[in-house]
Amino acid sequence: MLFILIKYDTMFQIRQGFYLIYAILTAIYLLILFYLPHPVRMEVTAYLILSDTSVMGLLFVGALVLLEKQQNVLQSLFVTPLKLDNYLWSKSLSLTLIALMVSSAIGFLPGGMLGNWSATLIAVALSSLFFTFVGLGISARVSTLNQYLAGILLGGLVMVAPIALFFFTPILSLVFPINAAIDLLILTPEVQTPKGIVADTAVLVCWNILAFIYARSQFMKHVICK
Amino acid sequence: MNRNIYLFKSDWKFIGRDPMLILCLIAPILLLLVAFFLLPIVSGITTRMFNFPIESYFPIIRLFLFSLTPMMLGMIYGFILLDERDGGIISYLAITPIGKSGYLTVRMLVPVMLSFVAGVIFLILNGFASLLNGFEIIALSIIVSTEAPLMLLFLGAFASNKVEGIAISKGFGIIMLPMLIDYFLKGSWRWALSVSPLWWVERAVFGDLQYRWLYLLGAALVHCFLIFVLYKKFEKRFG
């Protein structure tokens, strides 16, 4: 069931131009990255991955859910044997697929992230899933696109704010998802240790569990039991 | 016109209810604060950490932030338009005395007026008065404020629904690239970027002084041409 859902979600995303727009953006990012000198490529790539591809699910999932709400697709969908968990996973995994493809292209073709490719893929996959779950939770409770954008703007500020903690307590700041993702992305292979990768991954997995529970509860409250 | 005032009034009620619209009124102030206070702080950090002061790039960064306000407002009003179209509200309004054209006029005028006021204040407070005279500041603010209907019409003309609207809005950043490329790179090949409306704006501010009014005229013409083409496309598709 989950694979069929992912397939149809991906087909819908292709039809709505998600892949086309990201193909164009990837081409522009590649032009910029190839133009940059090698020593700064890693930092710029990490910035692009963090600010765009990892969080793209947060932006897109709201529009997807709101359109389904407006077209009364959700009401019909949840009277079928479809499980809510599968619906949430399908949306998150299909959007994470685009995030992984774009991040791999801009991270590995110009070579900026080749040194720590495994940490990059873990960071992108787990951050994208996390942000998409958060987006799903917010989209369940709003009714217009602008309400959703306001919600993710405020939510985004709350999630980005812990970056400042890094300058005061670097180790403690890693318990926040954004800091763990940055740690995975920007540390060079010489500095990164397997223990560090496992710790950051564990932090992101925990936040993903919380975000999934949040998305699930919001859908139960505002969509299914409404 | 009086009929349209009702739509203006309902818009203001709508603003009170919609947090994004409150934010869109706060956004120009936030951008102003970023340009005025945050940039010097960031420059201090880059100087301390990388020995790389960014003071010399302040004018282009500030021009970039200046053109963001109308783009943001245009996008927000574009999303309202998509929401209302998806919900069938525009079809209802079309049979009222306001009509479709009245509706579209109000949707375009509000962000233009807000952008113009925000633009003039932004330019004056960020030191552009030393680069441009009063007439040039007003002309530049009027021209750049028309970015708002450009964004709105682009969304209205090409997006069939809000999902496509979000996908298209991701690409809006591309419109700003020619402005930055023109500032940082050299060569006559840059004229190829003149299809971008913001390229003319950047040239008008940082280009040869004796051609400033020609660049401003070019910027106005490109904006008007694009608005006309997009309006026709919008009418053809959803008229």
Short mmCIF file of C-alpha atoms in Angstrom, two decimals:
data_model
loop_
_atom_site.label_atom_id
_atom_site.label_comp_id
_atom_site.label_asym_id
_atom_site.label_seq_id
_atom_site.Cartn_x
_atom_site.Cartn_y
_atom_site.Cartn_z
CA MET A 1 0.00 0.00 0.00
CA LEU A 2 2.77 2.45 0.97
CA PHE A 3 4.66 1.93 -2.29
CA ILE A 4 1.53 2.53 -4.37
CA LEU A 5 0.88 5.75 -2.43
CA ILE A 6 4.46 6.93 -2.90
CA LYS A 7 4.21 6.16 -6.62
CA TYR A 8 1.04 8.23 -7.03
CA ASP A 9 2.32 11.06 -4.84
CA THR A 10 5.51 11.19 -6.94
CA MET A 11 3.52 11.17 -10.18
CA PHE A 12 1.37 14.04 -8.87
CA GLN A 13 4.48 15.99 -7.88
CA ILE A 14 5.96 15.49 -11.36
CA ARG A 15 2.69 16.72 -12.93
CA GLN A 16 2.63 19.81 -10.69
CA GLY A 17 6.13 20.79 -11.81
CA PHE A 18 8.12 20.03 -8.62
CA TYR A 19 10.71 18.04 -10.55
CA LEU A 20 10.94 20.58 -13.37
CA ILE A 21 11.46 23.51 -11.00
CA TYR A 22 14.11 21.60 -9.04
CA ALA A 23 15.85 20.53 -12.26
CA ILE A 24 16.18 24.22 -13.18
CA LEU A 25 17.30 25.20 -9.66
CA THR A 26 19.80 22.32 -9.58
CA ALA A 27 21.29 23.49 -12.89
CA ILE A 28 21.67 27.04 -11.50
CA TYR A 29 23.18 25.76 -8.23
CA LEU A 30 25.63 23.61 -10.21
CA LEU A 31 26.69 26.60 -12.33
CA ILE A 32 27.34 28.64 -9.19
CA LEU A 33 29.17 25.80 -7.40
CA PHE A 34 31.42 24.98 -10.37
CA TYR A 35 32.28 28.68 -10.61
CA LEU A 36 33.36 28.84 -6.95
CA PRO A 37 36.92 27.97 -5.86
CA HIS A 38 37.22 24.44 -4.43
CA PRO A 39 37.99 25.40 -0.78
CA VAL A 40 34.66 27.21 -0.28
CA ARG A 41 32.48 24.75 -2.21
CA MET A 42 31.77 22.60 0.83
CA GLU A 43 30.47 25.51 2.95
CA VAL A 44 28.33 26.91 0.12
CA THR A 45 26.95 23.45 -0.74
CA ALA A 46 26.14 22.80 2.93
CA TYR A 47 24.34 26.16 3.06
CA LEU A 48 22.31 25.39 -0.09
CA ILE A 49 21.40 21.93 1.21
CA LEU A 50 20.36 23.26 4.60
CA SER A 51 18.45 26.30 3.40
CA ASP A 52 16.72 24.76 0.42
CA THR A 53 16.72 21.05 -0.30
CA SER A 54 16.45 19.79 3.29
CA VAL A 55 13.51 22.06 4.07
CA MET A 56 11.71 21.90 0.72
CA GLY A 57 9.24 19.33 2.10
CA LEU A 58 8.12 21.87 4.69
CA LEU A 59 7.07 24.30 1.96
CA PHE A 60 5.54 21.88 -0.52
CA VAL A 61 3.65 19.53 1.77
CA GLY A 62 1.35 22.29 3.00
CA ALA A 63 0.18 23.12 -0.51
CA LEU A 64 -0.36 19.42 -1.24
CA VAL A 65 -2.45 18.83 1.88
CA LEU A 66 -4.43 22.07 1.52
CA LEU A 67 -5.35 21.25 -2.07
CA GLU A 68 -6.48 17.78 -1.01
CA LYS A 69 -8.50 19.36 1.81
CA GLN A 70 -10.15 21.86 -0.54
CA GLN A 71 -10.97 19.19 -3.12
CA ASN A 72 -12.42 16.99 -0.32
CA VAL A 73 -9.90 14.27 -1.16
CA LEU A 74 -8.98 13.71 2.49
CA GLN A 75 -12.54 13.03 3.62
CA SER A 76 -12.90 10.40 0.90
CA LEU A 77 -9.42 9.02 1.46
CA PHE A 78 -9.82 8.33 5.16
CA VAL A 79 -13.04 6.32 4.79
CA THR A 80 -11.03 3.81 2.73
CA PRO A 81 -8.81 1.15 4.42
CA LEU A 82 -5.87 3.56 3.98
CA LYS A 83 -3.97 4.04 7.22
CA LEU A 84 -3.08 7.55 8.36
CA ASP A 85 0.51 6.45 9.03
CA ASN A 86 0.91 5.32 5.42
CA TYR A 87 -0.50 8.65 4.18
CA LEU A 88 2.00 10.60 6.30
CA TRP A 89 4.95 8.40 5.30
CA SER A 90 4.05 8.57 1.63
CA LYS A 91 4.01 12.37 1.61
CA SER A 92 7.30 12.55 3.55
CA LEU A 93 9.17 9.89 1.64
CA SER A 94 8.11 11.14 -1.80
CA LEU A 95 9.31 14.68 -0.97
CA THR A 96 12.49 13.33 0.66
CA LEU A 97 13.23 11.55 -2.63
CA ILE A 98 13.45 14.92 -4.45
CA ALA A 99 15.56 16.34 -1.60
CA LEU A 100 17.99 13.42 -1.85
CA MET A 101 18.26 13.65 -5.64
CA VAL A 102 18.91 17.42 -5.67
CA SER A 103 21.33 17.24 -2.71
CA SER A 104 23.26 14.38 -4.34
CA ALA A 105 23.56 16.34 -7.58
CA ILE A 106 24.77 19.59 -6.00
CA GLY A 107 26.76 17.84 -3.28
CA PHE A 108 28.63 15.25 -5.30
CA LEU A 109 29.00 16.56 -8.89
CA PRO A 110 31.04 19.67 -7.97
CA GLY A 111 32.66 17.53 -5.25
CA GLY A 112 31.87 19.75 -2.26
CA MET A 113 30.37 16.99 -0.13
CA LEU A 114 32.10 13.93 -1.63
CA GLY A 115 34.39 13.61 1.40
CA ASN A 116 31.49 12.97 3.79
CA TRP A 117 28.87 11.58 1.43
CA SER A 118 27.33 9.18 3.93
CA ALA A 119 26.85 11.89 6.59
CA THR A 120 25.41 14.20 3.92
CA LEU A 121 22.82 11.66 2.80
CA ILE A 122 21.84 10.88 6.42
CA ALA A 123 21.51 14.61 7.21
CA VAL A 124 19.41 15.34 4.12
CA ALA A 125 17.11 12.31 4.53
CA LEU A 126 16.46 12.83 8.23
CA SER A 127 16.10 16.63 8.07
CA SER A 128 13.77 16.40 5.08
CA LEU A 129 11.59 13.80 6.84
CA PHE A 130 11.57 15.91 10.02
CA PHE A 131 10.59 19.16 8.31
CA THR A 132 7.93 17.41 6.19
CA PHE A 133 6.35 15.84 9.30
CA VAL A 134 6.29 19.28 10.94
CA GLY A 135 4.71 20.71 7.76
CA LEU A 136 2.10 17.94 7.77
CA GLY A 137 1.22 18.78 11.37
CA ILE A 138 0.82 22.50 10.62
CA SER A 139 -1.13 21.91 7.39
CA ALA A 140 -3.69 19.76 9.24
CA ARG A 141 -4.78 22.71 11.38
CA VAL A 142 -4.92 25.56 8.83
CA SER A 143 -7.27 26.30 5.97
CA THR A 144 -5.45 28.78 3.70
CA LEU A 145 -2.04 28.81 2.10
CA ASN A 146 -1.11 32.11 3.76
CA GLN A 147 -2.04 30.75 7.20
CA TYR A 148 0.21 27.80 6.44
CA LEU A 149 3.09 30.03 5.29
CA ALA A 150 2.74 32.11 8.47
CA GLY A 151 2.79 28.89 10.51
CA ILE A 152 5.94 27.55 8.89
CA LEU A 153 7.59 30.97 9.10
CA LEU A 154 7.05 31.07 12.87
CA GLY A 155 7.85 27.35 13.20
CA GLY A 156 10.96 27.87 11.06
CA LEU A 157 12.16 30.71 13.30
CA VAL A 158 11.73 28.50 16.37
CA MET A 159 13.63 25.65 14.69
CA VAL A 160 16.44 27.86 13.39
CA ALA A 161 16.92 29.85 16.63
CA PRO A 162 18.98 27.09 18.38
CA ILE A 163 21.80 27.74 15.87
CA ALA A 164 22.72 30.72 18.09
CA LEU A 165 23.29 28.29 20.99
CA PHE A 166 26.20 26.81 19.07
CA PHE A 167 28.28 29.89 19.86
CA PHE A 168 27.68 29.50 23.61
CA THR A 169 27.43 25.76 24.30
CA PRO A 170 28.51 23.89 21.14
CA ILE A 171 28.07 20.35 22.54
CA LEU A 172 24.72 20.98 24.24
CA SER A 173 23.36 22.75 21.15
CA LEU A 174 23.61 19.46 19.24
CA VAL A 175 20.43 18.18 20.89
CA PHE A 176 18.48 20.39 18.47
CA PRO A 177 17.72 19.00 14.99
CA ILE A 178 19.09 21.91 12.97
CA ASN A 179 22.40 21.85 14.85
CA ALA A 180 22.75 18.07 14.48
CA ALA A 181 22.11 18.40 10.72
CA ILE A 182 24.69 21.22 10.43
CA ASP A 183 27.18 19.10 12.38
CA LEU A 184 26.71 16.22 9.95
CA LEU A 185 27.05 18.46 6.93
CA ILE A 186 29.89 20.85 7.67
CA LEU A 187 32.40 18.74 9.57
CA THR A 188 35.23 17.65 7.32
CA PRO A 189 36.00 13.89 7.16
CA GLU A 190 39.21 14.46 9.18
CA VAL A 191 37.26 15.95 12.09
CA GLN A 192 34.14 13.78 11.88
CA THR A 193 34.14 10.61 13.96
CA PRO A 194 31.82 7.57 13.64
CA LYS A 195 30.68 8.27 17.20
CA GLY A 196 29.75 11.82 16.24
CA ILE A 197 27.79 10.63 13.20
CA VAL A 198 25.88 8.10 15.32
CA ALA A 199 25.11 10.74 17.98
CA ASP A 200 23.83 13.27 15.42
CA THR A 201 21.80 10.57 13.65
CA ALA A 202 20.26 9.49 16.97
CA VAL A 203 19.28 13.11 17.74
CA LEU A 204 17.63 13.49 14.32
CA VAL A 205 15.82 10.13 14.63
CA CYS A 206 14.41 11.19 18.04
CA TRP A 207 13.17 14.50 16.60
CA ASN A 208 11.65 12.62 13.66
CA ILE A 209 9.70 10.41 16.06
CA LEU A 210 8.40 13.50 17.89
CA ALA A 211 7.53 15.25 14.61
CA PHE A 212 5.71 12.15 13.36
CA ILE A 213 3.69 11.93 16.58
CA TYR A 214 2.86 15.65 16.22
CA ALA A 215 1.74 15.24 12.60
CA ARG A 216 -0.32 12.17 13.50
CA SER A 217 -2.07 13.87 16.44
CA GLN A 218 -2.85 17.00 14.38
CA PHE A 219 -4.39 14.92 11.59
CA MET A 220 -6.43 12.90 14.09
CA LYS A 221 -7.68 16.07 15.78
CA HIS A 222 -8.25 18.44 12.85
CA VAL A 223 -8.93 16.16 9.87
CA ILE A 224 -10.15 12.69 10.87
CA CYS A 225 -12.08 13.40 14.09
CA LYS A 226 -13.23 16.87 12.99
CA MET B 1 -14.41 52.72 -8.03
CA ASN B 2 -16.66 53.05 -4.94
CA ARG B 3 -17.56 49.40 -5.36
CA ASN B 4 -13.91 48.49 -5.14
CA ILE B 5 -13.65 50.27 -1.79
CA TYR B 6 -15.85 47.50 -0.32
CA LEU B 7 -13.25 44.98 -1.47
CA PHE B 8 -10.51 47.13 0.08
CA LYS B 9 -12.46 47.17 3.36
CA SER B 10 -13.01 43.44 3.34
CA ASP B 11 -9.30 42.99 2.61
CA TRP B 12 -8.42 44.90 5.78
CA LYS B 13 -10.83 42.73 7.78
CA PHE B 14 -9.16 39.73 6.14
CA ILE B 15 -5.74 41.04 7.18
CA GLY B 16 -6.86 41.09 10.81
CA ARG B 17 -7.85 37.44 10.57
CA ASP B 18 -4.96 36.12 8.52
CA PRO B 19 -1.60 35.99 10.34
CA MET B 20 0.37 35.88 7.08
CA LEU B 21 -1.10 39.19 6.01
CA ILE B 22 -0.12 40.75 9.32
CA LEU B 23 3.36 39.35 8.73
CA CYS B 24 3.37 40.79 5.23
CA LEU B 25 2.86 44.21 6.75
CA ILE B 26 5.66 43.54 9.22
CA ALA B 27 7.97 42.03 6.55
CA PRO B 28 9.08 45.39 5.04
CA ILE B 29 9.95 46.59 8.55
CA LEU B 30 11.93 43.39 9.20
CA LEU B 31 13.80 43.78 5.90
CA LEU B 32 14.57 47.37 6.84
CA LEU B 33 15.92 46.26 10.22
CA VAL B 34 18.05 43.56 8.55
CA ALA B 35 19.52 46.10 6.12
CA PHE B 36 20.04 48.77 8.75
CA PHE B 37 21.15 46.86 11.87
CA LEU B 38 21.96 43.25 10.98
CA LEU B 39 24.29 43.85 8.03
CA PRO B 40 26.92 45.77 10.08
CA ILE B 41 26.76 43.02 12.74
CA VAL B 42 27.25 40.28 10.12
CA SER B 43 30.12 42.26 8.61
CA GLY B 44 31.74 42.45 12.07
CA ILE B 45 31.46 38.65 12.41
CA THR B 46 32.86 37.92 8.91
CA THR B 47 35.74 40.31 9.57
CA ARG B 48 36.52 38.72 12.94
CA MET B 49 36.17 35.09 11.82
CA PHE B 50 37.33 35.13 8.17
CA ASN B 51 39.08 38.51 7.89
CA PHE B 52 36.50 39.30 5.18
CA PRO B 53 34.57 42.56 5.68
CA ILE B 54 31.44 42.82 3.56
CA GLU B 55 30.93 46.59 3.85
CA SER B 56 31.74 47.10 0.16
CA TYR B 57 28.80 44.82 -0.74
CA PHE B 58 26.27 46.63 1.45
CA PRO B 59 24.76 48.69 -1.46
CA ILE B 60 23.98 45.63 -3.62
CA ILE B 61 22.74 43.60 -0.62
CA ARG B 62 20.50 46.52 0.33
CA LEU B 63 19.19 46.87 -3.23
CA PHE B 64 18.48 43.12 -3.16
CA LEU B 65 16.51 43.50 0.09
CA PHE B 66 14.71 46.56 -1.33
CA SER B 67 13.36 44.54 -4.26
CA LEU B 68 12.30 41.68 -1.96
CA THR B 69 9.37 43.62 -0.41
CA PRO B 70 7.22 43.93 -3.56
CA MET B 71 8.09 40.37 -4.56
CA MET B 72 6.97 39.05 -1.16
CA LEU B 73 3.77 41.10 -1.17
CA GLY B 74 3.02 40.05 -4.76
CA MET B 75 3.51 36.41 -3.82
CA ILE B 76 1.27 36.68 -0.76
CA TYR B 77 -1.51 38.36 -2.73
CA GLY B 78 -0.92 35.80 -5.49
CA PHE B 79 -1.49 33.00 -2.98
CA ILE B 80 -4.72 34.70 -1.83
CA LEU B 81 -5.79 34.78 -5.48
CA LEU B 82 -4.99 31.07 -5.91
CA ASP B 83 -6.80 30.19 -2.67
CA GLU B 84 -9.83 32.19 -3.80
CA ARG B 85 -9.75 30.69 -7.28
CA ASP B 86 -9.38 27.12 -5.92
CA GLY B 87 -12.35 27.85 -3.64
CA GLY B 88 -14.42 29.28 -6.51
CA ILE B 89 -14.72 32.71 -4.83
CA ILE B 90 -13.55 34.63 -7.94
CA SER B 91 -16.43 33.15 -9.95
CA TYR B 92 -18.89 34.47 -7.35
CA LEU B 93 -17.26 37.92 -7.35
CA ALA B 94 -17.37 38.01 -11.16
CA ILE B 95 -21.18 38.20 -11.11
CA THR B 96 -21.23 40.97 -8.46
CA PRO B 97 -20.88 44.68 -9.40
CA ILE B 98 -17.15 44.45 -8.56
CA GLY B 99 -16.58 42.05 -11.45
CA LYS B 100 -13.45 40.13 -12.27
CA SER B 101 -11.47 43.18 -13.41
CA GLY B 102 -12.38 45.13 -10.26
CA TYR B 103 -11.29 42.19 -8.15
CA LEU B 104 -7.97 41.92 -9.97
CA THR B 105 -7.40 45.69 -9.77
CA VAL B 106 -7.75 45.65 -5.99
CA ARG B 107 -5.57 42.56 -5.67
CA MET B 108 -2.84 44.35 -7.66
CA LEU B 109 -3.19 47.86 -6.23
CA VAL B 110 -2.86 47.03 -2.53
CA PRO B 111 0.61 45.41 -2.75
CA VAL B 112 1.78 48.15 -5.16
CA MET B 113 0.82 50.92 -2.73
CA LEU B 114 2.31 49.12 0.28
CA SER B 115 5.52 48.38 -1.67
CA PHE B 116 5.85 51.98 -2.84
CA VAL B 117 5.62 53.43 0.66
CA ALA B 118 7.96 50.76 2.06
CA GLY B 119 10.37 51.29 -0.86
CA VAL B 120 10.73 55.06 -0.38
CA ILE B 121 11.32 54.66 3.36
CA PHE B 122 13.80 51.83 2.77
CA LEU B 123 15.86 53.78 0.24
CA ILE B 124 16.02 56.93 2.34
CA LEU B 125 16.90 55.18 5.61
CA ASN B 126 19.54 53.00 3.97
CA GLY B 127 21.59 55.84 2.58
CA PHE B 128 20.49 55.67 -1.07
CA ALA B 129 19.81 59.41 -0.87
CA SER B 130 23.55 59.90 -1.40
CA LEU B 131 23.36 57.90 -4.66
CA LEU B 132 19.97 59.03 -5.97
CA ASN B 133 18.04 62.33 -5.90
CA GLY B 134 14.42 62.65 -4.72
CA PHE B 135 12.85 62.13 -8.17
CA GLU B 136 15.02 59.09 -8.79
CA ILE B 137 14.07 57.57 -5.42
CA ILE B 138 10.36 58.03 -6.18
CA ALA B 139 10.73 56.73 -9.76
CA LEU B 140 12.72 53.70 -8.60
CA SER B 141 10.19 52.93 -5.85
CA ILE B 142 7.27 53.14 -8.30
CA ILE B 143 9.04 50.88 -10.80
CA VAL B 144 10.11 48.29 -8.24
CA SER B 145 6.66 48.26 -6.60
CA THR B 146 5.29 46.93 -9.90
CA GLU B 147 7.19 43.72 -9.17
CA ALA B 148 4.18 42.88 -6.95
CA PRO B 149 1.58 42.63 -9.75
CA LEU B 150 4.21 40.86 -11.83
CA MET B 151 4.50 38.09 -9.24
CA LEU B 152 0.74 37.98 -8.69
CA LEU B 153 -0.04 37.75 -12.42
CA PHE B 154 2.71 35.19 -12.98
CA LEU B 155 1.16 32.96 -10.31
CA GLY B 156 -2.34 33.61 -11.64
CA ALA B 157 -1.38 32.96 -15.26
CA PHE B 158 0.75 29.85 -14.88
CA ALA B 159 -0.45 28.08 -11.73
CA SER B 160 -3.56 25.94 -12.09
CA ASN B 161 -3.78 25.50 -8.31
CA LYS B 162 -1.93 26.36 -5.09
CA VAL B 163 0.42 23.37 -5.40
CA GLU B 164 1.67 24.62 -8.76
CA GLY B 165 1.75 28.11 -7.24
CA ILE B 166 4.16 26.99 -4.54
CA ALA B 167 6.33 25.21 -7.12
CA ILE B 168 6.43 28.33 -9.32
CA SER B 169 7.19 30.62 -6.38
CA LYS B 170 10.33 28.55 -5.71
CA GLY B 171 11.59 29.74 -9.06
CA PHE B 172 11.05 33.45 -8.34
CA GLY B 173 14.52 33.71 -6.87
CA ILE B 174 15.86 33.18 -10.39
CA ILE B 175 14.47 36.61 -11.38
CA MET B 176 16.86 38.21 -8.87
CA LEU B 177 19.98 36.43 -10.13
CA PRO B 178 20.70 38.68 -13.16
CA MET B 179 20.87 41.68 -10.82
CA LEU B 180 23.62 40.01 -8.76
CA ILE B 181 25.46 38.55 -11.78
CA ASP B 182 25.55 41.98 -13.43
CA TYR B 183 26.98 43.58 -10.29
CA PHE B 184 29.73 41.03 -9.72
CA LEU B 185 30.80 40.09 -13.27
CA LYS B 186 32.06 42.14 -16.20
CA GLY B 187 31.54 42.06 -19.98
CA SER B 188 29.05 43.16 -22.61
CA TRP B 189 27.47 39.67 -22.62
CA ARG B 190 25.58 40.89 -19.53
CA TRP B 191 23.13 42.66 -21.85
CA ALA B 192 21.70 39.20 -22.46
CA LEU B 193 20.35 39.44 -18.90
CA SER B 194 18.32 42.55 -19.74
CA VAL B 195 15.17 40.42 -20.12
CA SER B 196 15.10 40.45 -16.32
CA PRO B 197 13.28 43.54 -14.97
CA LEU B 198 15.57 43.82 -11.94
CA TRP B 199 18.67 43.93 -14.14
CA TRP B 200 17.57 47.41 -15.30
CA VAL B 201 16.97 48.48 -11.72
CA GLU B 202 20.49 47.45 -10.71
CA ARG B 203 21.95 49.26 -13.75
CA ALA B 204 19.97 52.40 -12.91
CA VAL B 205 21.48 52.49 -9.42
CA PHE B 206 25.05 51.29 -10.04
CA GLY B 207 25.53 51.86 -13.79
CA ASP B 208 26.88 54.87 -15.65
CA LEU B 209 25.35 58.05 -14.14
CA GLN B 210 24.71 59.73 -17.51
CA TYR B 211 22.46 56.81 -18.58
CA ARG B 212 20.54 56.53 -15.30
CA TRP B 213 17.24 57.86 -16.67
CA LEU B 214 17.56 55.61 -19.72
CA TYR B 215 18.00 52.59 -17.45
CA LEU B 216 15.01 53.73 -15.36
CA LEU B 217 12.98 54.08 -18.56
CA GLY B 218 14.14 50.61 -19.64
CA ALA B 219 13.14 49.20 -16.25
CA ALA B 220 9.68 50.81 -16.51
CA LEU B 221 9.18 49.52 -20.06
CA VAL B 222 10.26 45.96 -19.24
CA HIS B 223 7.98 45.91 -16.18
CA CYS B 224 5.00 47.29 -18.15
CA PHE B 225 5.61 44.89 -21.05
CA LEU B 226 5.79 41.86 -18.75
CA ILE B 227 2.68 42.96 -16.81
CA PHE B 228 0.80 43.38 -20.10
CA VAL B 229 1.88 39.97 -21.42
CA LEU B 230 1.08 38.23 -18.12
CA TYR B 231 -2.29 40.01 -17.84
CA LYS B 232 -3.23 38.85 -21.33
CA LYS B 233 -2.10 35.33 -20.50
CA PHE B 234 -4.08 35.42 -17.24
CA GLU B 235 -7.22 36.68 -19.01
CA LYS B 236 -6.88 34.11 -21.79
CA ARG B 237 -6.53 31.27 -19.36
CA PHE B 238 -9.03 32.28 -16.72
CA GLY B 239 -10.96 35.20 -18.22
#
